[in-house]
XYZ file of N, CA, C and O in Angstrom:
888
model
N 213.959 76.852 159.038
C 213.176 76.233 157.959
C 212.183 77.222 157.396
O 211.971 77.338 156.217
N 211.578 77.983 158.211
C 210.623 78.992 157.775
C 211.293 80.065 156.964
O 210.749 80.602 156.018
N 212.585 80.375 157.276
C 213.319 81.401 156.548
C 213.585 80.979 155.117
O 213.470 81.740 154.168
N 213.965 79.735 154.873
C 214.258 79.262 153.513
C 213.013 79.286 152.620
O 213.080 79.583 151.435
N 211.869 78.975 153.150
C 210.624 79.001 152.352
C 210.309 80.411 151.913
O 209.916 80.679 150.774
N 210.499 81.376 152.712
C 210.227 82.776 152.399
C 211.130 83.265 151.285
O 210.717 83.955 150.359
N 212.429 82.879 151.338
C 213.357 83.310 150.305
C 213.004 82.696 148.941
O 213.161 83.303 147.894
N 212.517 81.463 148.936
C 212.136 80.815 147.675
C 210.983 81.541 147.002
O 210.950 81.705 145.775
N 210.016 82.005 147.741
C 208.888 82.764 147.152
C 209.365 84.079 146.542
O 208.887 84.502 145.499
N 210.324 84.685 147.142
C 210.849 85.942 146.604
C 211.504 85.696 145.260
O 211.330 86.448 144.289
N 212.259 84.616 145.124
C 212.918 84.295 143.861
C 211.900 84.042 142.744
O 212.101 84.394 141.582
N 210.796 83.367 143.055
C 209.768 83.093 142.060
C 209.176 84.373 141.491
O 208.814 84.467 140.327
N 209.019 85.393 142.273
C 208.465 86.664 141.793
C 209.489 87.496 141.058
O 209.157 88.252 140.170
N 210.754 87.349 141.380
C 211.794 88.187 140.791
C 212.190 87.681 139.396
O 212.367 88.452 138.479
N 212.304 86.366 139.209
C 212.809 85.811 137.953
C 211.921 86.188 136.775
O 212.397 86.633 135.730
N 210.555 86.065 136.820
C 209.736 86.487 135.665
C 209.888 87.948 135.334
O 209.806 88.353 134.177
N 210.143 88.770 136.318
C 210.291 90.194 136.056
C 211.544 90.468 135.276
O 211.640 91.451 134.549
N 212.571 89.625 135.421
C 213.811 89.839 134.704
C 213.706 89.448 133.226
O 214.492 89.885 132.402
N 212.747 88.604 132.892
C 212.569 88.161 131.500
C 211.604 89.119 130.805
O 210.390 89.070 131.039
N 212.098 90.017 130.026
C 211.280 91.030 129.346
C 210.948 90.576 127.936
O 211.632 89.717 127.355
N 209.882 91.169 127.258
C 209.549 90.824 125.870
C 210.687 91.046 124.919
O 210.852 90.363 123.935
N 211.535 92.044 125.200
C 212.652 92.334 124.308
C 213.660 91.208 124.302
O 214.445 91.055 123.370
N 213.663 90.429 125.399
C 214.644 89.356 125.492
C 214.274 88.152 124.640
O 215.080 87.258 124.432
N 213.056 88.107 124.130
C 212.603 86.985 123.322
C 212.873 87.283 121.857
O 212.433 88.286 121.323
N 213.603 86.450 121.183
C 213.944 86.638 119.773
C 212.901 85.906 118.924
O 212.824 84.678 118.956
N 212.084 86.686 118.135
C 211.014 86.081 117.338
C 211.551 85.252 116.182
O 210.848 84.436 115.620
N 212.792 85.509 115.775
C 213.336 84.729 114.674
C 213.499 83.267 115.044
O 213.598 82.404 114.197
N 213.571 83.000 116.353
C 213.710 81.621 116.805
C 212.403 80.857 116.746
O 212.385 79.648 116.953
N 211.293 81.569 116.474
C 209.974 80.941 116.413
C 209.408 81.142 115.011
O 208.851 82.190 114.697
N 209.597 80.171 114.103
C 209.098 80.349 112.707
C 207.589 80.468 112.675
O 206.894 79.948 113.539
N 207.073 81.174 111.655
C 205.617 81.348 111.498
C 204.962 80.024 111.184
O 205.596 79.090 110.700
N 203.666 79.951 111.461
C 202.923 78.740 111.138
C 202.953 78.503 109.635
O 203.055 79.422 108.829
N 202.798 77.245 109.251
C 202.819 76.883 107.830
C 201.693 77.567 107.068
O 201.831 77.993 105.937
N 200.524 77.713 107.701
C 199.395 78.382 107.066
C 199.690 79.824 106.760
O 199.336 80.351 105.716
N 200.381 80.517 107.681
C 200.736 81.918 107.445
C 201.715 82.052 106.290
O 201.642 82.981 105.490
N 202.665 81.104 106.185
C 203.624 81.159 105.088
C 202.932 80.987 103.732
O 203.219 81.691 102.776
N 202.020 80.052 103.667
C 201.306 79.801 102.412
C 200.506 81.016 101.994
O 200.468 81.409 100.841
N 199.849 81.655 102.961
C 199.026 82.825 102.655
C 199.874 83.949 102.097
O 199.505 84.606 101.138
N 201.033 84.176 102.672
C 201.880 85.263 102.192
C 202.424 84.966 100.802
O 202.552 85.843 99.965
N 202.721 83.683 100.517
C 203.221 83.324 99.191
C 202.144 83.451 98.132
O 202.403 83.835 97.001
N 200.882 83.093 98.464
C 199.783 83.195 97.497
C 199.580 84.628 97.044
O 199.258 84.900 95.899
N 199.719 85.567 97.916
C 199.532 86.971 97.570
C 200.554 87.435 96.530
O 200.325 88.364 95.790
N 201.671 86.756 96.468
C 202.702 87.133 95.515
C 202.466 86.517 94.135
O 202.956 87.010 93.140
N 201.696 85.409 94.069
C 201.490 84.695 92.813
C 200.522 85.442 91.903
O 200.770 85.631 90.719
N 199.403 85.889 92.441
C 198.358 86.526 91.631
C 198.595 88.023 91.545
O 198.400 88.743 92.526
N 199.012 88.452 90.350
C 199.263 89.874 90.137
C 197.963 90.589 89.795
O 197.037 89.991 89.251
N 197.921 91.853 90.083
C 196.758 92.685 89.770
C 197.032 93.399 88.448
O 197.911 94.245 88.364
N 196.248 93.013 87.392
C 196.455 93.587 86.070
C 195.502 94.743 85.769
O 195.460 95.215 84.645
N 194.733 95.149 86.764
C 193.782 96.232 86.503
C 194.526 97.508 86.125
O 195.425 97.944 86.813
N 194.096 98.077 84.979
C 194.758 99.286 84.490
C 196.035 99.001 83.734
O 196.660 99.910 83.204
N 196.459 97.731 83.688
C 197.705 97.366 83.008
C 197.480 96.396 81.852
O 198.257 96.350 80.910
N 196.419 95.588 81.941
C 196.177 94.582 80.924
C 194.891 93.836 81.207
O 194.147 94.169 82.132
N 194.602 92.808 80.397
C 193.387 92.009 80.537
C 193.757 90.530 80.514
O 194.683 90.121 79.817
N 193.029 89.751 81.267
C 193.275 88.317 81.355
C 192.056 87.590 80.802
O 190.923 87.878 81.185
N 192.303 86.622 79.879
C 191.180 85.867 79.335
C 190.904 84.630 80.180
O 191.505 84.435 81.251
N 189.983 83.779 79.699
C 189.565 82.615 80.481
C 190.698 81.628 80.727
O 190.688 80.895 81.720
N 191.676 81.579 79.832
C 192.781 80.637 79.991
C 193.947 81.211 80.775
O 194.960 80.537 80.961
N 193.823 82.480 81.238
C 194.890 83.100 82.008
C 195.894 83.867 81.183
O 196.875 84.380 81.717
N 195.670 83.983 79.873
C 196.589 84.729 79.018
C 196.367 86.224 79.214
O 195.225 86.699 79.285
N 197.460 86.973 79.292
C 197.388 88.408 79.579
C 197.568 89.188 78.269
O 198.496 88.911 77.493
N 196.675 90.162 78.036
C 196.747 91.028 76.863
C 197.061 92.456 77.297
O 196.602 92.918 78.353
N 197.829 93.144 76.462
C 198.209 94.515 76.772
C 197.055 95.472 76.481
O 196.125 95.137 75.757
N 197.158 96.661 77.032
C 196.157 97.687 76.762
C 196.144 98.012 75.277
O 197.197 98.174 74.654
N 194.929 98.070 74.715
C 194.780 98.354 73.299
C 194.865 97.135 72.415
O 194.604 97.214 71.212
N 195.204 95.982 72.980
C 195.329 94.765 72.190
C 193.956 94.146 71.954
O 193.090 94.167 72.823
N 193.772 93.595 70.766
C 192.500 92.988 70.362
C 192.602 91.469 70.534
O 193.592 90.858 70.132
N 191.564 90.857 71.130
C 191.601 89.412 71.350
C 190.182 88.856 71.354
O 189.200 89.588 71.379
N 190.106 87.519 71.311
C 188.821 86.814 71.291
C 188.718 85.963 72.555
O 189.462 84.991 72.700
N 187.838 86.315 73.472
C 187.755 85.558 74.727
C 187.027 84.233 74.546
O 186.030 84.138 73.838
N 187.556 83.196 75.207
C 186.870 81.904 75.216
C 186.630 81.373 73.815
O 187.498 81.408 72.953
N 185.396 80.902 73.584
C 185.014 80.356 72.273
C 184.240 81.376 71.441
O 183.619 81.017 70.446
N 184.253 82.624 71.849
C 183.497 83.650 71.132
C 184.239 84.081 69.872
O 185.468 84.127 69.831
N 183.477 84.399 68.827
C 184.037 84.943 67.597
C 183.900 86.453 67.533
O 184.211 87.057 66.505
N 183.391 87.054 68.605
C 183.262 88.510 68.676
C 184.501 89.080 69.369
O 184.847 88.651 70.472
N 185.216 90.027 68.743
C 186.479 90.518 69.306
C 186.262 91.439 70.498
O 185.220 92.070 70.658
N 187.299 91.515 71.345
C 187.336 92.429 72.483
C 188.608 93.262 72.392
O 189.609 92.824 71.829
N 188.569 94.444 72.970
C 189.729 95.326 73.054
C 190.036 95.554 74.522
O 189.141 95.860 75.318
N 191.288 95.369 74.883
C 191.699 95.544 76.277
C 191.832 97.029 76.588
O 192.558 97.759 75.913
N 191.118 97.499 77.611
C 191.174 98.897 78.041
C 191.529 98.956 79.521
O 191.605 97.930 80.205
N 191.755 100.154 80.025
C 192.074 100.315 81.447
C 190.919 99.886 82.332
O 191.112 99.505 83.492
N 189.706 99.942 81.808
C 188.528 99.528 82.574
C 188.186 98.059 82.353
O 187.145 97.591 82.806
N 189.032 97.336 81.629
C 188.749 95.940 81.335
C 188.440 95.745 79.861
O 188.440 96.700 79.072
N 188.146 94.511 79.463
C 187.864 94.255 78.039
C 186.527 94.846 77.604
O 185.526 94.744 78.310
N 186.534 95.483 76.436
C 185.313 96.009 75.821
C 185.068 95.169 74.572
O 185.887 95.171 73.648
N 183.937 94.428 74.546
C 183.689 93.436 73.496
C 182.528 93.865 72.606
O 181.582 94.514 73.066
N 182.643 93.479 71.325
C 181.556 93.717 70.374
C 180.392 92.784 70.690
O 180.590 91.588 70.886
N 179.208 93.341 70.737
C 177.993 92.552 70.943
C 176.928 93.012 69.956
O 175.931 93.624 70.320
N 177.118 92.716 68.678
C 176.159 93.188 67.667
C 174.870 92.378 67.695
O 174.828 91.253 68.210
N 173.819 92.964 67.132
C 172.562 92.231 66.948
C 172.645 91.496 65.611
O 172.529 92.090 64.549
N 172.896 90.214 65.688
C 173.104 89.428 64.476
C 171.781 89.218 63.743
O 170.751 88.965 64.375
N 171.787 89.331 62.412
C 170.549 89.069 61.649
C 170.171 87.601 61.728
O 171.024 86.725 61.916
N 168.897 87.337 61.574
C 168.408 85.966 61.626
C 168.848 85.200 60.368
O 168.895 85.751 59.281
N 169.154 83.942 60.571
C 169.542 83.093 59.456
C 168.291 82.685 58.678
O 167.266 82.320 59.266
N 168.366 82.787 57.354
C 167.229 82.411 56.507
C 166.845 80.957 56.762
O 167.718 80.077 56.847
N 165.556 80.678 56.930
C 165.144 79.289 57.215
C 165.496 78.310 56.100
O 165.568 77.108 56.340
N 165.724 78.821 54.879
C 166.083 77.952 53.768
C 167.604 77.844 53.585
O 168.071 77.271 52.601
N 168.357 78.388 54.525
C 169.811 78.365 54.417
C 170.316 76.930 54.601
O 169.932 76.236 55.541
N 171.180 76.506 53.692
C 171.717 75.147 53.752
C 173.186 75.108 54.154
O 173.724 74.037 54.405
N 173.853 76.284 54.243
C 175.259 76.330 54.636
C 175.508 77.582 55.469
O 175.332 78.693 54.984
N 175.911 77.385 56.731
C 176.148 78.494 57.656
C 177.608 78.463 58.099
O 178.139 77.408 58.462
N 178.268 79.633 58.057
C 179.637 79.757 58.535
C 179.657 80.567 59.824
O 178.906 81.521 59.980
N 180.558 80.183 60.742
C 180.672 80.848 62.045
C 182.060 81.461 62.216
O 182.597 81.504 63.313
N 182.649 81.941 61.124
C 183.990 82.505 61.197
C 183.988 83.907 61.785
O 184.966 84.319 62.413
N 182.938 84.649 61.570
C 182.874 86.013 62.065
C 182.152 86.123 63.386
O 181.827 85.127 64.036
N 181.906 87.370 63.787
C 181.201 87.609 65.051
C 179.777 87.087 64.976
O 179.253 86.563 65.949
N 179.152 87.219 63.807
C 177.794 86.718 63.609
C 177.820 85.547 62.627
O 178.613 85.543 61.689
N 176.969 84.547 62.834
C 176.882 83.471 61.834
C 176.386 84.020 60.508
O 175.530 84.909 60.464
N 176.930 83.502 59.430
C 176.624 84.030 58.094
C 176.164 82.892 57.193
O 176.782 81.828 57.149
N 175.057 83.148 56.486
C 174.528 82.155 55.561
C 175.284 82.262 54.236
O 175.347 83.324 53.632
N 175.873 81.150 53.808
C 176.653 81.124 52.577
C 175.907 80.493 51.411
O 176.289 80.670 50.262
N 174.859 79.773 51.686
C 174.137 79.104 50.593
C 172.672 78.957 50.977
O 172.350 78.448 52.050
N 171.806 79.446 50.100
C 170.361 79.380 50.326
C 169.760 78.403 49.326
O 170.194 78.336 48.173
N 168.799 77.666 49.776
C 168.115 76.716 48.900
C 167.488 77.474 47.731
O 166.651 78.349 47.920
N 167.921 77.146 46.511
C 167.465 77.875 45.318
C 166.619 76.997 44.408
O 166.695 77.098 43.189
N 165.833 76.135 44.999
C 164.939 75.299 44.203
C 163.716 74.951 45.037
O 163.669 75.190 46.254
N 162.717 74.395 44.374
C 161.485 73.966 45.038
C 161.358 72.448 44.912
O 161.767 71.867 43.903
N 160.790 71.865 45.923
C 160.502 70.436 45.898
C 158.989 70.251 45.794
O 158.228 70.848 46.556
N 158.567 69.429 44.829
C 157.138 69.195 44.646
C 156.933 67.774 44.152
O 157.404 67.412 43.074
N 156.263 66.993 44.967
C 155.968 65.595 44.635
C 157.232 64.818 44.256
O 157.255 64.060 43.271
N 158.299 65.050 45.044
C 159.533 64.295 44.833
C 160.427 64.826 43.736
O 161.476 64.226 43.461
N 160.071 65.938 43.092
C 160.893 66.506 42.023
C 161.357 67.913 42.413
O 160.686 68.606 43.179
N 162.512 68.320 41.880
C 163.073 69.643 42.142
C 162.876 70.545 40.927
O 163.049 70.104 39.777
N 162.531 71.805 41.198
C 162.306 72.789 40.147
C 163.075 74.062 40.485
O 163.173 74.445 41.662
N 163.606 74.735 39.467
C 164.351 75.965 39.661
C 163.410 77.116 40.030
O 162.215 77.066 39.770
N 163.990 78.153 40.620
C 163.212 79.340 40.966
C 162.612 79.945 39.700
O 163.305 80.088 38.675
N 161.326 80.259 39.736
C 160.533 80.839 38.647
C 160.261 79.843 37.517
O 159.690 80.216 36.491
N 160.607 78.604 37.709
C 160.301 77.591 36.690
C 158.818 77.235 36.738
O 158.244 77.062 37.808
N 158.209 77.138 35.560
C 156.805 76.765 35.450
C 156.703 75.322 34.967
O 157.489 74.884 34.120
N 155.724 74.615 35.506
C 155.566 73.212 35.135
C 154.128 72.775 35.361
O 153.352 73.451 36.050
N 153.787 71.636 34.749
C 152.437 71.083 34.866
C 152.538 69.661 35.417
O 152.835 68.718 34.682
N 152.301 69.495 36.710
C 152.355 68.146 37.284
C 151.224 67.248 36.814
O 151.320 66.033 36.890
N 150.149 67.856 36.339
C 149.031 67.091 35.781
C 148.383 67.946 34.699
O 148.617 69.158 34.642
N 147.570 67.358 33.825
C 146.974 68.152 32.741
C 146.149 69.340 33.225
O 146.003 70.321 32.487
N 145.607 69.262 34.429
C 144.748 70.338 34.915
C 145.451 71.295 35.873
O 144.818 72.198 36.418
N 146.761 71.103 36.128
C 147.486 71.958 37.069
C 148.557 72.754 36.341
O 149.264 72.233 35.483
N 148.658 74.018 36.721
C 149.740 74.869 36.257
C 150.446 75.406 37.499
O 149.812 76.028 38.365
N 151.745 75.161 37.613
C 152.478 75.495 38.830
C 153.719 76.315 38.502
O 154.221 76.293 37.370
N 154.218 77.016 39.534
C 155.449 77.788 39.396
C 156.227 77.743 40.703
O 155.647 77.817 41.792
N 157.544 77.619 40.582
C 158.433 77.650 41.750
C 158.714 79.107 42.087
O 159.350 79.830 41.323
N 158.249 79.549 43.248
C 158.376 80.952 43.650
C 159.735 81.201 44.308
O 160.405 80.271 44.778
N 160.183 82.475 44.360
C 161.464 82.796 45.029
C 161.500 82.401 46.496
O 162.580 82.272 47.071
N 160.328 82.209 47.095
C 160.280 81.793 48.497
C 160.481 80.293 48.659
O 160.333 79.775 49.766
N 160.820 79.595 47.555
C 161.000 78.131 47.544
C 159.700 77.382 47.771
O 159.706 76.211 48.154
N 158.584 78.059 47.539
C 157.285 77.417 47.642
C 156.660 77.297 46.256
O 156.882 78.146 45.389
N 155.883 76.254 46.055
C 155.225 76.008 44.768
C 153.777 76.469 44.853
O 153.043 76.066 45.765
N 153.390 77.351 43.936
C 152.008 77.807 43.841
C 151.390 77.217 42.576
O 151.974 77.309 41.492
N 150.208 76.643 42.733
C 149.557 75.973 41.602
C 148.155 76.530 41.386
O 147.506 76.991 42.337
N 147.725 76.480 40.130
C 146.369 76.849 39.746
C 145.757 75.635 39.058
O 146.361 75.062 38.150
N 144.567 75.261 39.520
C 143.871 74.114 38.949
C 142.803 74.619 37.990
O 142.011 75.512 38.331
N 142.795 74.080 36.797
C 141.836 74.507 35.783
C 140.412 74.139 36.191
O 140.175 73.084 36.783
N 139.477 75.035 35.886
C 138.061 74.809 36.176
C 137.358 74.506 34.856
O 137.104 75.399 34.050
N 137.060 73.250 34.644
C 136.471 72.840 33.371
C 134.974 73.162 33.340
O 134.263 72.995 34.340
N 134.531 73.621 32.186
C 133.096 73.871 32.005
C 132.353 72.544 31.856
O 132.940 71.510 31.528
N 131.056 72.619 32.126
C 130.232 71.413 31.980
C 130.194 71.033 30.502
O 129.888 71.862 29.637
N 130.521 69.804 30.145
C 130.519 69.414 28.726
C 129.108 69.455 28.138
O 128.110 69.280 28.840
N 129.027 69.693 26.838
C 127.743 69.790 26.150
C 127.280 68.447 25.616
O 126.453 68.387 24.708
N 127.796 67.388 26.192
C 127.391 66.065 25.756
C 127.370 65.119 26.942
O 127.943 65.433 27.998
N 126.723 64.003 26.742
C 126.627 63.022 27.823
C 127.706 61.950 27.707
O 127.808 61.085 28.573
N 128.515 62.007 26.689
C 129.586 61.033 26.493
C 130.910 61.725 26.197
O 131.523 61.505 25.154
N 131.381 62.630 27.115
C 132.650 63.325 26.860
C 133.823 62.339 26.886
O 133.763 61.280 27.506
N 134.906 62.756 26.234
C 136.094 61.908 26.118
C 137.300 62.675 26.661
O 137.469 63.860 26.372
N 138.107 61.989 27.454
C 139.343 62.579 27.971
C 140.510 62.175 27.062
O 140.838 61.003 26.935
N 141.111 63.169 26.435
C 142.250 62.926 25.571
C 143.548 63.025 26.393
O 143.611 63.767 27.379
N 144.588 62.302 25.992
C 145.873 62.394 26.709
C 146.408 63.823 26.696
O 146.286 64.546 25.711
N 146.995 64.215 27.841
C 147.607 65.536 28.016
C 146.612 66.683 27.907
O 147.010 67.843 27.743
N 145.326 66.403 27.970
C 144.317 67.461 28.004
C 143.607 67.430 29.344
O 143.325 66.351 29.871
N 143.320 68.618 29.846
C 142.702 68.695 31.170
C 141.205 68.424 31.107
O 140.695 67.586 31.838
N 140.527 69.140 30.258
C 139.064 69.060 30.234
C 138.590 68.068 29.167
O 139.213 67.935 28.107
N 137.494 67.403 29.441
C 136.952 66.462 28.447
C 136.353 67.203 27.254
O 135.976 68.366 27.354
N 136.303 66.515 26.131
C 135.762 67.108 24.912
C 134.634 66.223 24.372
O 134.558 65.025 24.669
N 133.740 66.859 23.596
C 132.635 66.136 22.956
C 133.022 65.877 21.492
O 132.900 66.767 20.633
N 133.526 64.713 21.244
C 133.999 64.403 19.891
C 132.872 64.412 18.863
O 133.081 64.747 17.695
N 131.671 64.016 19.264
C 130.536 63.945 18.328
C 129.595 65.128 18.475
O 128.475 65.086 17.988
N 130.038 66.172 19.144
C 129.206 67.347 19.307
C 128.230 67.208 20.471
O 128.190 66.194 21.161
N 127.393 68.244 20.705
C 126.435 68.203 21.801
C 125.407 67.092 21.612
O 125.011 66.773 20.486
N 124.948 66.533 22.715
C 123.901 65.511 22.662
C 123.265 65.377 24.042
O 123.684 66.049 25.012
N 122.290 64.499 24.134
C 121.614 64.250 25.408
C 121.007 62.854 25.359
O 121.018 62.185 24.319
N 120.461 62.434 26.513
C 119.837 61.117 26.594
C 118.331 61.222 26.357
O 117.669 62.098 26.918
N 117.834 60.296 25.577
C 116.389 60.079 25.467
C 116.164 58.650 25.945
O 116.299 57.701 25.177
N 115.894 58.526 27.239
C 115.886 57.192 27.841
C 117.314 56.731 27.978
O 118.127 57.350 28.666
N 117.645 55.652 27.273
C 119.032 55.187 27.247
C 119.695 55.468 25.906
O 120.838 55.081 25.679
N 118.974 56.143 25.013
C 119.487 56.431 23.678
C 120.120 57.809 23.645
O 119.550 58.780 24.170
N 121.279 57.934 23.062
C 121.941 59.228 22.912
C 121.505 59.821 21.576
O 121.635 59.191 20.529
N 120.983 61.050 21.644
C 120.523 61.703 20.419
C 121.272 63.020 20.237
O 121.584 63.713 21.205
N 121.638 63.384 19.028
C 122.342 64.641 18.789
C 121.454 65.839 19.084
O 120.223 65.771 18.984
N 122.088 66.928 19.444
C 121.334 68.163 19.698
C 121.031 68.874 18.384
O 121.752 68.719 17.399
N 119.910 69.634 18.377
C 119.581 70.467 17.224
C 118.617 69.820 16.256
O 118.154 70.491 15.329
N 118.331 68.566 16.405
C 117.386 67.918 15.493
C 116.418 67.077 16.314
O 116.732 66.660 17.438
N 115.232 66.852 15.735
C 114.261 65.980 16.374
C 114.534 64.546 15.946
O 114.780 64.276 14.768
N 114.469 63.658 16.919
C 114.773 62.257 16.644
C 113.586 61.418 17.074
O 113.083 61.562 18.200
N 113.097 60.556 16.163
C 112.022 59.629 16.479
C 112.655 58.405 17.144
O 113.360 57.629 16.519
N 112.402 58.298 18.439
C 113.061 57.247 19.202
C 112.276 55.936 19.159
O 112.832 54.868 19.425
N 110.966 56.009 18.859
C 110.161 54.790 18.684
C 108.982 55.137 17.784
O 108.932 56.237 17.217
N 108.028 54.258 17.713
C 106.898 54.489 16.800
C 106.009 55.637 17.243
O 105.266 56.198 16.431
N 106.068 56.001 18.563
C 105.131 57.018 19.066
C 105.797 58.284 19.580
O 105.101 59.280 19.816
N 107.146 58.323 19.816
C 107.793 59.466 20.474
C 108.872 60.073 19.588
O 109.693 59.367 18.990
N 108.807 61.403 19.547
C 109.845 62.192 18.883
C 110.494 63.076 19.952
O 109.785 63.765 20.710
N 111.839 63.071 20.039
C 112.544 63.785 21.128
C 113.575 64.749 20.553
O 114.059 64.576 19.429
N 113.906 65.754 21.371
C 115.003 66.676 21.049
C 115.653 67.147 22.357
O 115.039 67.094 23.431
N 116.905 67.607 22.262
C 117.661 68.022 23.455
C 117.283 69.437 23.874
O 116.891 70.266 23.053
N 117.432 69.711 25.179
C 117.249 71.069 25.691
C 118.318 71.980 25.122
O 119.467 71.571 24.910
N 117.952 73.207 24.898
C 118.933 74.169 24.413
C 119.854 74.598 25.565
O 119.427 75.273 26.503
N 121.097 74.204 25.510
C 122.075 74.608 26.521
C 122.134 73.694 27.722
O 123.144 73.675 28.425
N 121.118 72.963 28.040
C 121.110 72.071 29.204
C 121.287 70.635 28.733
O 120.375 69.816 28.772
N 122.510 70.322 28.276
C 122.729 69.024 27.652
C 122.700 67.866 28.641
O 122.546 66.721 28.233
N 122.867 68.189 29.908
C 122.890 67.116 30.907
C 121.481 66.685 31.332
O 121.309 65.700 32.018
N 120.446 67.428 30.864
C 119.071 67.059 31.210
C 118.519 66.045 30.194
O 118.984 66.008 29.052
N 117.574 65.247 30.615
C 116.970 64.296 29.649
C 116.288 65.049 28.505
O 115.878 66.201 28.633
N 116.174 64.382 27.387
C 115.555 64.998 26.202
C 114.072 65.268 26.436
O 113.413 64.627 27.249
N 113.573 66.248 25.722
C 112.140 66.533 25.721
C 111.489 65.710 24.606
O 111.933 65.753 23.463
N 110.472 65.005 24.982
C 109.823 64.107 24.005
C 108.329 64.433 23.904
O 107.713 64.887 24.881
N 107.780 64.228 22.757
C 106.338 64.410 22.523
C 105.801 63.206 21.759
O 106.514 62.649 20.910
N 104.593 62.824 22.119
C 103.987 61.655 21.483
C 103.294 62.075 20.184
O 102.665 63.091 20.112
N 103.466 61.254 19.234
C 102.782 61.419 17.945
C 101.856 60.223 17.719
O 101.855 59.284 18.508
N 101.151 60.295 16.674
C 100.305 59.143 16.329
C 101.170 57.943 16.019
O 102.113 58.036 15.239
N 100.893 56.844 16.687
C 101.724 55.669 16.522
C 101.459 55.006 15.179
O 100.314 54.892 14.752
N 102.499 54.608 14.529
C 102.385 53.949 13.238
C 101.705 52.586 13.357
O 101.013 52.142 12.451
N 101.824 51.969 14.512
C 101.209 50.661 14.699
C 99.686 50.726 14.606
O 99.032 49.900 14.015
N 99.089 51.792 15.175
C 97.649 51.967 15.170
C 97.166 52.269 13.740
O 96.122 51.835 13.324
N 97.976 53.078 12.998
C 97.559 53.382 11.641
C 97.519 52.137 10.767
O 96.704 51.981 9.900
N 98.439 51.250 11.042
C 98.454 50.002 10.253
C 97.227 49.159 10.510
O 96.781 48.470 9.642
N 96.703 49.269 11.732
C 95.459 48.505 12.035
C 94.280 49.135 11.312
O 93.332 48.477 10.980
């Protein structure tokens, strides 16, 4: 019984030695699914460096070919070092621009506001107009309205009249002034009552008249 046990141990050590790595056929053991996927992915994505350029949508362009990447209107040229794109400094759009086109690399103003707005009305460039009798205005090339307001001189009378379509008041009856509540013409002495004779200041028509007392006719009658 002891002899049979000894022989069995010898067989256990001998059999593994007979099975060598060369005896195992790797083709009988397929690669893991993950390894297969990895090897296939490497075949899908080609390297276009030095051969072409790929845009955002995956389209391939040849060397020297001109294209527009993405939504840009600025062109690119495919080179061995990759796409070389125009990046100009675009001029600023005029603030009065009413129509802008984006067909080129830079936005372009196609229509500029060529009139002025003033109190709800439109005026052409360099047009002159009078919104009121005392205002003179002009529509400037900058689309802004510049106005000059007339500075009226002090009238030479106390009862000036404003005529239609005229800016400054006029003295229809000539210069005058007040003597109390009575309006008297300038340049002559006026007897305003039995005792006072008045006349207007020279040049200062807005001041009250200068009056001097004379002998009253009422006293002479007594």
